Amino acid sequence: MKIYTYTEKKDTRSGFGAGLAELGRTNPNVVALCADLIGSLKMDKFIEENPERFFQVGIAEANMMGIAAGLTIGGKIPFTGTFANFSTGRVYDQIRQSIAYSGKNVKICASHAGLTLGEDGATHQILEDIGLMKMLPGMTVINPCDFNQTKAATIAIAEHNGPVYLRFGRPSVPIFTPADQKFEIGKAIQLTEGNDVTIVATGHLVWEALEASKALNEKGISAEVINIHTIKPLDEEAILNSVSKTGCIVTAEEHNYLGGLGESVARTLALNKPAPQEFIATNDTFGESGTPAQLMAKYGLNSNAIIEKVKKVISRK
Amino acid sequence: MPNIKQLEDLTTQVRRDILRMVHKVNSGHPGGSLGCAEFFVALYNEIMDRNDSFDMNGIGEDLFFLSNGHISPVFYSVLARSGYFPVEELNTFRLIDSRLQGHPTTHEGLPGVRIASGSLGQGMSVAIGAAQAKKLNGDGHIIYSLHGDGELQEGQNWEAIMYASAKKVDNLISTIDLNGQQIDGSTDDVLPMGSIKGKFEAFGWTVLEIEEGNNLEAILNGMAEAKSNTGQGKPVCVLLKTVMGNGVDFMMHTHAWHGKAPNDEQLAIGLEQNTETLGDY
């Protein structure tokens, strides 16, 4: 079994900041907007190097989404930056009409997604954003797993013509993907080979899935871990191929089970190859204040929880 | 000087288009459409500097954004009669498989439309973005937008109004259709907004008023003045005082025809009051 290690931890939002800075140097059409959260989104470098291509809109997210839509008319590629909650739920109709339905080339970049935002609590911990965004026709939904992948994804979405929701987070997490790995939208990455169970994970849960697979391997259970960084369009082929071999699947995400990655996977299996599935996700609940680790443990979103679900799903085969 | 008679004839024809479009499908919004017929005719024929062919990015031309998308009949009629698509296509308004959706959209690829609108309050932000793109592109053309007065009750407008002056978006002329009516009644009955002029001025805009918003000469003069006020560091607001349902006597001065189509008899009366000038579609 391939063992993954890391030497450094970093927040995925810094990966976004690094990717945006690189785009500032390489793509003159890229512009950025922020609703009073420059530091939190790590947009400083882009702004420092391209002040004329940055728009501080203040605490007015609805206006930001509309301005971003307008900037595309004239050939700009706008990247909006704010927290995931304010990037989706707060501005759903603006995104729906002015961006998605209008087919505008806006990149909605959302930090502090999920429980790992931590102490600020449930007002800021959105667990519904993947569902909201994946339901919009034409919207691409991406949730990368570490600093390197978030940077690569940020750069890749500039080349994609169409609206994109890019979801990342606040906490420092292990960097384990190669810095030079090209990001292919909609292309799953198989991280380990296994025969007993498929674990499909997205975002911060990918590392937890790898940790779980290590522990499972020691107990004689071989898990195939797949990094699904793109939730829409979903790499159905990769999932089906793996489940054909393993016969069961656990999906893992920092999101409500309603509307999340797990539901998309369940639909794929139902239509093509029904198989036992267990969900690592929040259970139709809001979050609360706490440290990221406490919250992920309490709501069952860590490697220990994955191990338990793997045992359960294998018993259902 | 523009030939006012020609513009008046076109306006009459546009009114006929509006009435016939909404009558055919027994739905749509004739009141606000009729009230803005002169404005659209003036805008597309005299005020805007437009390229011959449609391109989404609109580089090197003035652009227009309709925020109150429910007045799509007047928008579609004037777009068709400005050459963006065949006038015969007005026959498909609100029908299945049509590019002329109930509210305007880019989704079906209708030339002349650059943003979907209908859910109110979003158009000014879009117009501001397009104006800032023009500045980045070194394109000295103007962005025009139109908004209902009732639409100003949507909060996003005030985010946009605050932003536009703060960021000196001075290549933007936003016109407010001040007809004093909305679906449930007069704007003063539904939610009094006080002085819209005072509010825009307090937010740092240059505000001009066109008292006779259904008079072509008044519109041409007012909009020329608005254009002369661009490039001065402030966005420009035009308060266009119109009569809802203008040109069809029984539809005027009431909110009753905001979103209601005339029946056969009412259509006949409306068309009688607006005799054919340039040819029906």
Coordinates of C-alpha atoms in Angstrom, one line a residue, chain A residues 31-314:
Chain A
V31 CA -9.5 40.4 -11.8
A32 CA -10.3 39.9 -8.2
L33 CA -13.1 41.1 -5.9
C34 CA -13.3 40.9 -2.1
A35 CA -16.0 41.7 0.4
D36 CA -13.9 42.9 3.3
L37 CA -11.9 39.7 3.9
I38 CA -8.6 40.2 2.1
G39 CA -6.5 38.8 4.9
S40 CA -8.8 35.8 5.5
L41 CA -8.8 34.9 1.8
K42 CA -5.0 35.5 1.5
M43 CA -5.5 37.8 -1.5
D44 CA -2.8 40.3 -0.4
K45 CA -0.2 39.3 -2.9
F46 CA -2.5 39.7 -5.9
I47 CA -3.6 43.0 -4.7
E48 CA -0.1 44.3 -4.0
E49 CA 1.0 43.3 -7.5
N50 CA -2.2 44.2 -9.4
P51 CA -4.0 47.0 -7.5
E52 CA -5.8 48.2 -10.7
R53 CA -7.3 44.7 -11.1
F54 CA -8.6 44.4 -7.6
F55 CA -12.1 45.6 -6.4
Q56 CA -12.8 46.0 -2.7
V57 CA -16.6 46.0 -2.5
G58 CA -17.0 46.2 1.2
I59 CA -19.5 44.1 3.2
A60 CA -21.9 43.8 0.2
E61 CA -21.7 40.3 -1.2
A62 CA -24.8 40.6 -3.4
N63 CA -23.3 43.6 -5.1
M64 CA -20.0 41.8 -5.5
M65 CA -21.6 38.9 -7.4
G66 CA -23.4 41.3 -9.7
I67 CA -20.3 43.3 -10.4
A68 CA -18.4 40.1 -11.1
A69 CA -21.0 39.1 -13.6
G70 CA -20.7 42.5 -15.3
L71 CA -16.9 42.4 -15.4
T72 CA -17.1 39.3 -17.6
I73 CA -18.8 41.5 -20.2
G74 CA -15.7 43.0 -21.5
G75 CA -13.7 39.8 -21.3
K76 CA -12.5 39.8 -17.6
I77 CA -12.2 36.7 -15.5
P78 CA -13.4 37.7 -12.1
F79 CA -12.5 35.8 -8.9
T80 CA -14.7 36.7 -5.9
G81 CA -13.5 36.1 -2.4
T82 CA -15.4 35.8 0.8
F83 CA -16.4 33.1 3.3
A84 CA -18.3 30.1 1.9
N85 CA -21.5 31.1 3.7
F86 CA -21.4 34.6 2.2
S87 CA -20.4 33.2 -1.2
T88 CA -23.4 31.0 -1.5
G89 CA -26.4 31.1 0.8
R90 CA -26.3 34.9 1.2
V91 CA -26.2 35.5 -2.5
Y92 CA -27.9 32.5 -4.0
D93 CA -30.3 34.4 -6.2
Q94 CA -27.6 36.8 -7.5
I95 CA -25.5 33.7 -8.4
R96 CA -28.5 31.9 -9.9
Q97 CA -29.7 34.7 -12.2
S98 CA -26.7 37.0 -12.9
I99 CA -24.0 34.3 -13.0
A100 CA -25.3 30.7 -13.6
Y101 CA -28.4 31.4 -15.7
S102 CA -26.6 34.2 -17.5
G103 CA -23.6 31.8 -18.2
K104 CA -21.0 34.2 -16.8
N105 CA -17.4 33.3 -16.4
V106 CA -17.2 34.0 -12.7
K107 CA -15.0 32.1 -10.2
I108 CA -16.7 32.1 -6.8
C109 CA -13.9 31.4 -4.4
A110 CA -15.1 30.5 -0.9
S111 CA -13.0 30.1 2.2
H112 CA -13.8 29.0 5.7
A113 CA -16.1 26.3 4.5
G114 CA -17.5 23.7 6.9
L115 CA -17.0 23.0 10.6
T116 CA -13.2 23.6 10.5
L117 CA -13.9 27.4 10.5
G118 CA -14.1 26.6 14.2
E119 CA -14.8 29.0 17.1
D120 CA -17.0 31.4 15.1
G121 CA -19.7 28.9 15.2
A122 CA -22.7 27.9 13.1
T123 CA -23.5 31.3 11.7
H124 CA -20.3 31.1 9.7
Q125 CA -19.9 27.3 9.3
I126 CA -21.9 26.5 6.2
L127 CA -22.5 22.8 5.6
E128 CA -25.0 23.3 2.7
D129 CA -22.9 25.1 0.1
I130 CA -21.9 22.2 -2.0
G131 CA -25.6 21.3 -2.4
L132 CA -26.6 24.8 -3.2
M133 CA -24.0 25.2 -5.9
K134 CA -24.2 21.8 -7.5
M135 CA -27.9 22.3 -8.0
L136 CA -27.3 25.2 -10.3
P137 CA -27.2 24.2 -14.0
G138 CA -23.8 24.8 -15.5
M139 CA -22.0 25.3 -12.2
T140 CA -18.7 23.5 -11.7
V141 CA -18.1 22.6 -8.0
I142 CA -14.5 22.0 -6.7
N143 CA -13.3 21.2 -3.2
P144 CA -9.5 20.6 -3.2
C145 CA -7.8 18.8 -0.4
D146 CA -4.5 20.7 0.5
F147 CA -2.4 23.7 -0.2
N148 CA -0.9 22.4 -3.5
Q149 CA -4.1 21.2 -4.9
T150 CA -6.0 24.4 -4.0
K151 CA -3.3 26.4 -5.7
A152 CA -3.4 24.2 -8.8
A153 CA -7.2 24.3 -8.9
T154 CA -7.2 28.1 -8.7
I155 CA -4.9 28.3 -11.7
A156 CA -6.9 25.7 -13.6
I157 CA -10.3 27.3 -13.2
A158 CA -9.1 30.4 -15.0
E159 CA -8.7 28.3 -18.1
H160 CA -12.2 26.9 -17.8
N161 CA -14.9 29.0 -19.5
G162 CA -17.9 29.0 -17.2
P163 CA -19.0 29.6 -13.6
V164 CA -17.1 27.7 -10.9
Y165 CA -17.5 27.3 -7.2
L166 CA -14.1 26.7 -5.5
R167 CA -14.4 25.7 -1.9
F168 CA -11.5 25.7 0.6
G169 CA -10.9 26.2 4.3
R170 CA -9.2 27.9 7.2
P171 CA -7.2 25.3 9.2
S172 CA -3.7 24.1 8.5
V173 CA -3.8 20.6 7.0
P174 CA -1.1 18.3 5.7
I175 CA 0.4 19.0 2.3
F176 CA 0.6 15.6 0.5
T177 CA -0.2 16.2 -3.1
P178 CA 2.8 16.9 -5.5
A179 CA 3.4 20.6 -6.0
D180 CA 3.7 20.0 -9.8
Q181 CA 0.5 17.9 -10.1
K182 CA -1.6 19.4 -12.9
F183 CA -5.2 20.0 -11.9
E184 CA -7.7 18.4 -14.2
I185 CA -11.3 19.5 -13.5
G186 CA -13.6 16.5 -13.2
K187 CA -10.8 14.0 -13.1
A188 CA -10.6 11.9 -9.8
I189 CA -7.2 11.0 -8.4
Q190 CA -6.8 7.5 -7.1
L191 CA -4.4 7.7 -4.1
T192 CA -4.2 4.1 -2.9
E193 CA -5.1 0.8 -4.4
G194 CA -7.4 -1.6 -2.5
N195 CA -9.8 -4.4 -2.9
D196 CA -12.1 -4.4 0.1
V197 CA -13.7 -0.9 0.1
T198 CA -13.6 2.3 -1.9
I199 CA -13.3 5.5 0.1
V200 CA -14.2 8.6 -1.9
A201 CA -13.3 11.8 -0.1
T202 CA -13.2 15.5 -0.9
G203 CA -11.5 18.5 0.7
H204 CA -10.2 18.1 4.2
L205 CA -11.5 14.6 4.5
V206 CA -9.0 13.2 1.9
W207 CA -6.2 13.2 4.4
E208 CA -8.4 11.7 7.0
A209 CA -9.3 9.0 4.5
L210 CA -5.6 8.3 3.9
E211 CA -5.0 8.0 7.7
A212 CA -8.0 5.7 8.0
S213 CA -6.6 3.5 5.1
K214 CA -3.3 3.2 6.9
A215 CA -5.0 2.0 10.1
L216 CA -7.3 -0.3 8.1
N217 CA -4.4 -1.8 6.3
E218 CA -2.8 -2.8 9.6
K219 CA -6.0 -4.7 10.3
G220 CA -5.9 -6.4 7.0
I221 CA -8.5 -4.3 5.2
S222 CA -7.4 -2.9 1.9
A223 CA -9.0 0.4 1.1
E224 CA -8.9 2.2 -2.3
V225 CA -8.9 5.9 -1.5
I226 CA -10.0 8.3 -4.3
N227 CA -9.6 12.1 -4.1
I228 CA -12.8 13.6 -5.6
H229 CA -11.7 17.2 -5.8
T230 CA -14.4 18.0 -8.4
I231 CA -17.9 17.2 -7.1
K232 CA -19.5 18.5 -10.3
P233 CA -19.0 17.2 -12.9
L234 CA -18.4 14.0 -11.0
D235 CA -15.9 11.4 -12.3
E236 CA -18.5 8.6 -12.4
E237 CA -16.2 6.3 -14.3
A238 CA -13.5 6.3 -11.6
I239 CA -16.1 5.6 -8.9
L240 CA -17.8 2.8 -10.8
N241 CA -14.5 1.2 -11.8
S242 CA -13.4 1.1 -8.2
V243 CA -16.7 -0.1 -6.8
S244 CA -16.8 -2.8 -9.4
K245 CA -13.7 -4.1 -7.7
T246 CA -14.4 -3.4 -4.0
G247 CA -18.2 -3.9 -3.9
C248 CA -18.8 -1.1 -1.4
I249 CA -18.1 2.6 -0.8
V250 CA -17.7 5.2 1.9
T251 CA -18.1 8.8 0.9
A252 CA -16.5 11.5 3.1
E253 CA -17.1 15.2 3.1
E254 CA -17.2 18.2 5.5
H255 CA -20.8 18.9 4.5
N256 CA -24.4 17.9 5.2
Y257 CA -25.2 14.5 3.8
L258 CA -28.2 16.2 2.2
G259 CA -27.0 17.7 -1.0
G260 CA -23.4 16.7 -0.7
L261 CA -20.9 14.5 -2.5
G262 CA -22.4 11.4 -1.0
E263 CA -25.7 12.0 -2.6
S264 CA -24.1 12.5 -6.0
V265 CA -22.2 9.2 -5.6
A266 CA -25.4 7.4 -4.5
R267 CA -27.2 8.5 -7.6
T268 CA -24.3 7.3 -9.8
L269 CA -24.4 3.9 -8.1
A270 CA -28.2 3.7 -8.2
L271 CA -28.2 4.3 -11.9
N272 CA -25.3 2.1 -12.8
K273 CA -24.2 -0.3 -10.1
P274 CA -26.1 -0.4 -6.8
A275 CA -23.7 -1.2 -3.9
P276 CA -23.7 -0.6 -0.1
Q277 CA -22.7 3.0 0.8
E278 CA -22.0 4.7 4.1
F279 CA -21.8 8.5 4.5
I280 CA -19.2 10.5 6.4
A281 CA -21.0 13.8 6.6
T282 CA -23.0 15.9 9.0
N283 CA -26.4 14.6 9.8
D284 CA -28.8 17.4 8.9
T285 CA -27.5 19.7 11.6
F286 CA -25.9 23.0 12.2
G287 CA -22.4 23.2 13.7
E288 CA -21.3 25.0 16.8
S289 CA -18.2 26.7 18.4
G290 CA -15.2 24.7 19.1
T291 CA -11.7 23.9 17.8
P292 CA -11.7 22.3 14.3
A293 CA -10.4 19.0 15.7
Q294 CA -13.1 18.9 18.4
L295 CA -15.8 19.7 15.9
M296 CA -14.7 17.1 13.4
A297 CA -14.6 14.5 16.1
K298 CA -17.9 15.4 17.6
Y299 CA -19.7 15.4 14.2
G300 CA -18.0 12.2 13.0
L301 CA -15.8 13.7 10.3
N302 CA -12.3 12.2 11.0
S303 CA -10.3 9.1 10.3
N304 CA -11.7 7.2 13.3
A305 CA -15.3 7.8 12.0
I306 CA -14.2 6.7 8.6
I307 CA -12.8 3.4 10.0
E308 CA -16.1 2.7 11.7
K309 CA -18.1 3.3 8.6
V310 CA -15.7 1.1 6.5
K311 CA -16.3 -1.8 8.9
K312 CA -20.0 -1.2 8.7
V313 CA -20.2 -1.0 4.9
I314 CA -18.0 -4.1 4.4

